[in-house]
Amino acid sequence: MGESAVRSAPGPFQANQLKDGDRYELSSGHPIYCAPAGPEHAGRSLTGAAVIASDPDVEWAGVDAGFAPEPGTLRAPDVAVAAPPDGRGWIPGVPLLAVEYAGVGQDESDLQTKIAELLGGGSRYIWVVRLLGPRRVEVYRSGEPMRVATIGESLTAPGVLRNPIPVEALFERAAADRAALRNLLQRAGYADLDAVREEGREEGREEGREEGREEGREEGRGEGIADAILTLLAERGLTVAPDLAARIHACRDHDQLKRWLRAATRVTDPAALFAMGDFHQVR
């Protein structure tokens, strides 16, 4: 969101005059005030960022990151994917993928100017997630007409994202969790949750040859899911205390393990997993 500025001539400001935390963007040297986001805008943009940042091919993604394609322009998309920045200060150039959440108070004129500046600077994809009216995402690419994707469709960004993103995953937490879980499993070397289950079945079959086929299969499936939980937490940079890791591996309740696996995509403290189930399930 921002205030439109008369841009018939370049304005007097440059990106290097702004510092981290200033609530302004620049367009051709003209300042554009960026108001704080309301709860819907803030919550939905965080949901979308989690899905996008977890994609296996994304090396770097940011929220409200400042990009400076030229000295008088500074733009900060709600969510951006780019090559890992080198050094401090504003990021030179533009993101490969930019996502804007447009809700109440959106300045449409400035939004279109922002889209044109990003595409003109080399952005490959711009998605505008509309928070008013029917749920939809406007897709912009240089040299192509804008198209609209609606619920039930998927968004793709070849060369930037490996996986398609369902439109609803940019709006709904549950859909976002499913997509992020798929992404994080792929980062950990699994194609999907079925691959985790299959690995568990394979381990179960090996143990079953020695200790009894049925018991071994159940043990292996549980161990496979437990390993996936710990791998996901490690992939997210979360340290699991040895006693918690042991308790996860000791759990024999597969439904509980699956709940923990889904929760592992969003917890910030591994110990919080155990708030989802009673310890009497852990032997």
GROMACS .gro file of C-alpha atoms in nm:
model
  283
    1MET     CA    1   0.000   0.000   0.000
    2GLY     CA    2   0.120   0.353  -0.057
    3GLU     CA    3   0.039   0.707  -0.153
    4SER     CA    4   0.053   0.793  -0.522
    5ALA     CA    5   0.308   1.053  -0.615
    6VAL     CA    6   0.327   1.283  -0.913
    7ARG     CA    7   0.616   1.138  -1.109
    8SER     CA    8   0.632   1.352  -1.418
    9ALA     CA    9   0.992   1.429  -1.320
   10PRO     CA   10   1.239   1.238  -1.102
   11GLY     CA   11   1.212   1.312  -0.732
   12PRO     CA   12   1.502   1.427  -0.510
   13PHE     CA   13   1.550   1.112  -0.299
   14GLN     CA   14   1.775   0.811  -0.340
   15ALA     CA   15   1.762   0.467  -0.185
   16ASN     CA   16   2.086   0.517   0.008
   17GLN     CA   17   1.914   0.796   0.205
   18LEU     CA   18   1.673   0.548   0.360
   19LYS     CA   19   1.773   0.316   0.642
   20ASP     CA   20   1.645  -0.020   0.759
   21GLY     CA   21   1.308   0.027   0.929
   22ASP     CA   22   1.202   0.343   0.743
   23ARG     CA   23   0.841   0.303   0.632
   24TYR     CA   24   0.896   0.429   0.279
   25GLU     CA   25   0.952   0.293  -0.067
   26LEU     CA   26   1.086   0.506  -0.351
   27SER     CA   27   0.963   0.535  -0.708
   28SER     CA   28   1.181   0.746  -0.939
   29GLY     CA   29   1.300   0.943  -0.638
   30HIS     CA   30   0.950   1.001  -0.494
   31PRO     CA   31   0.875   0.867  -0.144
   32ILE     CA   32   0.577   0.635  -0.094
   33TYR     CA   33   0.460   0.581   0.262
   34CYS     CA   34   0.398   0.215   0.351
   35ALA     CA   35   0.137   0.184   0.625
   36PRO     CA   36   0.153  -0.101   0.880
   37ALA     CA   37  -0.033  -0.414   0.773
   38GLY     CA   38  -0.367  -0.508   0.927
   39PRO     CA   39  -0.419  -0.853   1.079
   40GLU     CA   40  -0.554  -1.017   0.761
   41HIS     CA   41  -0.275  -0.877   0.543
   42ALA     CA   42  -0.007  -0.967   0.798
   43GLY     CA   43  -0.138  -1.318   0.866
   44ARG     CA   44  -0.198  -1.414   0.504
   45SER     CA   45   0.141  -1.284   0.386
   46LEU     CA   46   0.315  -1.490   0.658
   47THR     CA   47   0.119  -1.797   0.543
   48GLY     CA   48   0.229  -1.746   0.184
   49ALA     CA   49   0.588  -1.675   0.283
   50ALA     CA   50   0.614  -2.008   0.468
   51VAL     CA   51   0.510  -2.203   0.158
   52ILE     CA   52   0.734  -2.011  -0.080
   53ALA     CA   53   1.045  -2.005   0.141
   54SER     CA   54   1.025  -2.381   0.205
   55ASP     CA   55   1.035  -2.473  -0.166
   56PRO     CA   56   1.335  -2.704  -0.225
   57ASP     CA   57   1.480  -2.480  -0.499
   58VAL     CA   58   1.461  -2.156  -0.300
   59GLU     CA   59   1.800  -2.052  -0.163
   60TRP     CA   60   1.679  -1.721  -0.018
   61ALA     CA   61   1.342  -1.560   0.046
   62GLY     CA   62   1.249  -1.252   0.247
   63VAL     CA   63   0.955  -1.054   0.381
   64ASP     CA   64   0.949  -0.678   0.312
   65ALA     CA   65   1.306  -0.696   0.175
   66GLY     CA   66   1.421  -0.374   0.006
   67PHE     CA   67   1.533  -0.402  -0.359
   68ALA     CA   68   1.700  -0.112  -0.540
   69PRO     CA   69   1.709  -0.162  -0.919
   70GLU     CA   70   1.843   0.194  -0.962
   71PRO     CA   71   1.943   0.475  -0.722
   72GLY     CA   72   1.603   0.645  -0.709
   73THR     CA   73   1.391   0.331  -0.671
   74LEU     CA   74   1.344   0.112  -0.365
   75ARG     CA   75   1.072  -0.151  -0.358
   76ALA     CA   76   0.985  -0.397  -0.080
   77PRO     CA   77   0.744  -0.675  -0.189
   78ASP     CA   78   0.549  -0.852   0.085
   79VAL     CA   79   0.733  -1.174  -0.010
   80ALA     CA   80   1.033  -1.204  -0.241
   81VAL     CA   81   1.256  -1.479  -0.376
   82ALA     CA   82   1.603  -1.388  -0.497
   83ALA     CA   83   1.959  -1.512  -0.513
   84PRO     CA   84   2.122  -1.498  -0.167
   85PRO     CA   85   2.214  -1.131  -0.104
   86ASP     CA   86   2.584  -1.048  -0.097
   87GLY     CA   87   2.667  -0.798   0.175
   88ARG     CA   88   2.460  -0.545   0.369
   89GLY     CA   89   2.234  -0.263   0.260
   90TRP     CA   90   1.952  -0.271   0.008
   91ILE     CA   91   1.954  -0.561  -0.236
   92PRO     CA   92   2.065  -0.452  -0.584
   93GLY     CA   93   1.826  -0.533  -0.867
   94VAL     CA   94   1.485  -0.695  -0.828
   95PRO     CA   95   1.355  -1.030  -0.698
   96LEU     CA   96   1.298  -1.327  -0.927
   97LEU     CA   97   0.951  -1.369  -0.775
   98ALA     CA   98   0.758  -1.097  -0.592
   99VAL     CA   99   0.429  -1.148  -0.407
  100GLU     CA  100   0.202  -0.862  -0.304
  101TYR     CA  101  -0.104  -0.898  -0.080
  102ALA     CA  102  -0.361  -0.634  -0.180
  103GLY     CA  103  -0.633  -0.556   0.072
  104VAL     CA  104  -0.818  -0.262   0.225
  105GLY     CA  105  -0.661   0.073   0.137
  106GLN     CA  106  -0.450  -0.061  -0.149
  107ASP     CA  107  -0.334   0.220  -0.379
  108GLU     CA  108  -0.401   0.059  -0.718
  109SER     CA  109  -0.212   0.321  -0.913
  110ASP     CA  110   0.103   0.271  -0.710
  111LEU     CA  111   0.060  -0.107  -0.723
  112GLN     CA  112   0.060  -0.101  -1.102
  113THR     CA  113   0.365   0.129  -1.102
  114LYS     CA  114   0.542  -0.110  -0.865
  115ILE     CA  115   0.461  -0.407  -1.089
  116ALA     CA  116   0.592  -0.221  -1.394
  117GLU     CA  117   0.914  -0.124  -1.213
  118LEU     CA  118   0.981  -0.478  -1.095
  119LEU     CA  119   0.907  -0.635  -1.433
  120GLY     CA  120   1.111  -0.366  -1.604
  121GLY     CA  121   1.401  -0.443  -1.372
  122GLY     CA  122   1.392  -0.814  -1.458
  123SER     CA  123   1.151  -0.986  -1.217
  124ARG     CA  124   1.026  -1.307  -1.375
  125TYR     CA  125   0.700  -1.344  -1.185
  126ILE     CA  126   0.477  -1.115  -0.982
  127TRP     CA  127   0.175  -1.252  -0.796
  128VAL     CA  128  -0.086  -1.015  -0.653
  129VAL     CA  129  -0.299  -1.193  -0.394
  130ARG     CA  130  -0.635  -1.021  -0.372
  131LEU     CA  131  -0.778  -1.012  -0.019
  132LEU     CA  132  -1.100  -0.835  -0.121
  133GLY     CA  133  -1.369  -1.004  -0.327
  134PRO     CA  134  -1.338  -1.358  -0.463
  135ARG     CA  135  -1.013  -1.529  -0.366
  136ARG     CA  136  -0.782  -1.497  -0.662
  137VAL     CA  137  -0.423  -1.428  -0.760
  138GLU     CA  138  -0.322  -1.204  -1.048
  139VAL     CA  139  -0.017  -1.334  -1.233
  140TYR     CA  140   0.210  -1.087  -1.413
  141ARG     CA  141   0.499  -1.172  -1.647
  142SER     CA  142   0.694  -0.941  -1.875
  143GLY     CA  143   0.554  -0.931  -2.228
  144GLU     CA  144   0.246  -1.137  -2.136
  145PRO     CA  145  -0.110  -1.034  -2.051
  146MET     CA  146  -0.206  -1.056  -1.687
  147ARG     CA  147  -0.398  -1.373  -1.600
  148VAL     CA  148  -0.607  -1.462  -1.296
  149ALA     CA  149  -0.575  -1.789  -1.102
  150THR     CA  150  -0.858  -1.891  -0.869
  151ILE     CA  151  -0.918  -2.151  -0.597
  152GLY     CA  152  -0.861  -2.500  -0.735
  153GLU     CA  153  -0.578  -2.386  -0.964
  154SER     CA  154  -0.205  -2.393  -0.899
  155LEU     CA  155   0.065  -2.131  -0.949
  156THR     CA  156   0.398  -2.222  -1.106
  157ALA     CA  157   0.726  -2.034  -1.134
  158PRO     CA  158   0.963  -2.249  -1.343
  159GLY     CA  159   1.326  -2.170  -1.275
  160VAL     CA  160   1.240  -2.021  -0.935
  161LEU     CA  161   1.016  -2.271  -0.756
  162ARG     CA  162   1.030  -2.648  -0.797
  163ASN     CA  163   0.675  -2.719  -0.687
  164PRO     CA  164   0.341  -2.571  -0.789
  165ILE     CA  165   0.155  -2.381  -0.518
  166PRO     CA  166  -0.222  -2.422  -0.485
  167VAL     CA  167  -0.391  -2.082  -0.487
  168GLU     CA  168  -0.561  -2.165  -0.156
  169ALA     CA  169  -0.217  -2.211   0.007
  170LEU     CA  170  -0.165  -1.833  -0.021
  171PHE     CA  171  -0.484  -1.779   0.179
  172GLU     CA  172  -0.546  -2.076   0.410
  173ARG     CA  173  -0.319  -2.205   0.688
  174ALA     CA  174  -0.416  -2.571   0.645
  175ALA     CA  175  -0.342  -2.570   0.271
  176ALA     CA  176  -0.017  -2.384   0.336
  177ASP     CA  177   0.088  -2.642   0.597
  178ARG     CA  178   0.032  -2.926   0.352
  179ALA     CA  179   0.238  -2.757   0.081
  180ALA     CA  180   0.515  -2.661   0.325
  181LEU     CA  181   0.530  -3.017   0.462
  182ARG     CA  182   0.578  -3.150   0.109
  183ASN     CA  183   0.852  -2.894   0.048
  184LEU     CA  184   1.037  -2.966   0.372
  185LEU     CA  185   1.020  -3.341   0.317
  186GLN     CA  186   1.177  -3.289  -0.026
  187ARG     CA  187   1.451  -3.077   0.129
  188ALA     CA  188   1.516  -3.371   0.362
  189GLY     CA  189   1.543  -3.613   0.069
  190TYR     CA  190   1.189  -3.756   0.066
  191ALA     CA  191   0.960  -3.716  -0.234
  192ASP     CA  192   0.654  -3.685  -0.009
  193LEU     CA  193   0.493  -3.828   0.304
  194ASP     CA  194   0.422  -4.155   0.123
  195ALA     CA  195   0.798  -4.195   0.071
  196VAL     CA  196   0.850  -4.161   0.447
  197ARG     CA  197   0.588  -4.429   0.507
  198GLU     CA  198   0.747  -4.655   0.247
  199GLU     CA  199   1.087  -4.618   0.411
  200GLY     CA  200   0.926  -4.716   0.739
  201ARG     CA  201   0.771  -5.020   0.575
  202GLU     CA  202   1.109  -5.120   0.429
  203GLU     CA  203   1.276  -5.094   0.767
  204GLY     CA  204   0.988  -5.284   0.917
  205ARG     CA  205   1.028  -5.566   0.667
  206GLU     CA  206   1.401  -5.593   0.748
  207GLU     CA  207   1.335  -5.612   1.119
  208GLY     CA  208   1.042  -5.846   1.059
  209ARG     CA  209   1.272  -6.108   0.908
  210GLU     CA  210   1.450  -6.134   1.239
  211GLU     CA  211   1.193  -6.050   1.503
  212GLY     CA  212   0.861  -6.121   1.344
  213ARG     CA  213   0.722  -5.964   1.026
  214GLU     CA  214   0.424  -5.779   1.176
  215GLU     CA  215   0.607  -5.638   1.476
  216GLY     CA  216   0.902  -5.535   1.262
  217ARG     CA  217   0.681  -5.355   1.010
  218GLU     CA  218   0.513  -5.153   1.284
  219GLU     CA  219   0.846  -5.068   1.448
  220GLY     CA  220   0.998  -4.963   1.117
  221ARG     CA  221   0.706  -4.742   1.021
  222GLY     CA  222   0.725  -4.563   1.354
  223GLU     CA  223   1.102  -4.522   1.327
  224GLY     CA  224   1.065  -4.382   0.974
  225ILE     CA  225   0.817  -4.119   1.086
  226ALA     CA  226   1.028  -4.037   1.393
  227ASP     CA  227   1.334  -3.990   1.171
  228ALA     CA  228   1.134  -3.764   0.940
  229ILE     CA  229   1.025  -3.547   1.237
  230LEU     CA  230   1.384  -3.502   1.356
  231THR     CA  231   1.508  -3.438   1.001
  232LEU     CA  232   1.245  -3.168   0.943
  233LEU     CA  233   1.330  -2.995   1.271
  234ALA     CA  234   1.702  -3.004   1.188
  235GLU     CA  235   1.635  -2.874   0.836
  236ARG     CA  236   1.460  -2.575   0.997
  237GLY     CA  237   1.761  -2.509   1.221
  238LEU     CA  238   1.590  -2.625   1.542
  239THR     CA  239   1.801  -2.815   1.795
  240VAL     CA  240   1.634  -3.118   1.955
  241ALA     CA  241   1.755  -3.213   2.302
  242PRO     CA  242   1.868  -3.577   2.325
  243ASP     CA  243   1.596  -3.667   2.573
  244LEU     CA  244   1.326  -3.528   2.342
  245ALA     CA  245   1.473  -3.714   2.044
  246ALA     CA  246   1.469  -4.034   2.247
  247ARG     CA  247   1.105  -3.981   2.345
  248ILE     CA  248   1.006  -3.921   1.982
  249HIS     CA  249   1.176  -4.245   1.877
  250ALA     CA  250   1.015  -4.429   2.168
  251CYS     CA  251   0.661  -4.331   2.070
  252ARG     CA  252   0.456  -4.625   1.933
  253ASP     CA  253   0.139  -4.429   1.861
  254HIS     CA  254   0.153  -4.371   1.483
  255ASP     CA  255  -0.135  -4.121   1.486
  256GLN     CA  256   0.054  -3.917   1.745
  257LEU     CA  257   0.374  -3.937   1.538
  258LYS     CA  258   0.186  -3.812   1.231
  259ARG     CA  259   0.047  -3.517   1.430
  260TRP     CA  260   0.398  -3.432   1.544
  261LEU     CA  261   0.525  -3.461   1.186
  262ARG     CA  262   0.266  -3.211   1.064
  263ALA     CA  263   0.340  -2.979   1.356
  264ALA     CA  264   0.715  -2.993   1.288
  265THR     CA  265   0.662  -2.759   0.989
  266ARG     CA  266   0.558  -2.472   1.213
  267VAL     CA  267   0.679  -2.506   1.573
  268THR     CA  268   0.958  -2.277   1.692
  269ASP     CA  269   1.049  -2.489   1.994
  270PRO     CA  270   1.074  -2.868   1.946
  271ALA     CA  271   0.952  -2.922   2.303
  272ALA     CA  272   0.619  -2.768   2.194
  273LEU     CA  273   0.544  -3.087   2.000
  274PHE     CA  274   0.459  -3.263   2.322
  275ALA     CA  275   0.181  -3.017   2.397
  276MET     CA  276  -0.008  -3.203   2.123
  277GLY     CA  277  -0.023  -3.536   2.305
  278ASP     CA  278   0.000  -3.698   2.645
  279PHE     CA  279   0.323  -3.858   2.758
  280HIS     CA  280   0.135  -4.176   2.847
  281GLN     CA  281   0.154  -4.258   2.475
  282VAL     CA  282   0.535  -4.260   2.497
  283ARG     CA  283   0.688  -4.572   2.642
   0.00000   0.00000   0.00000
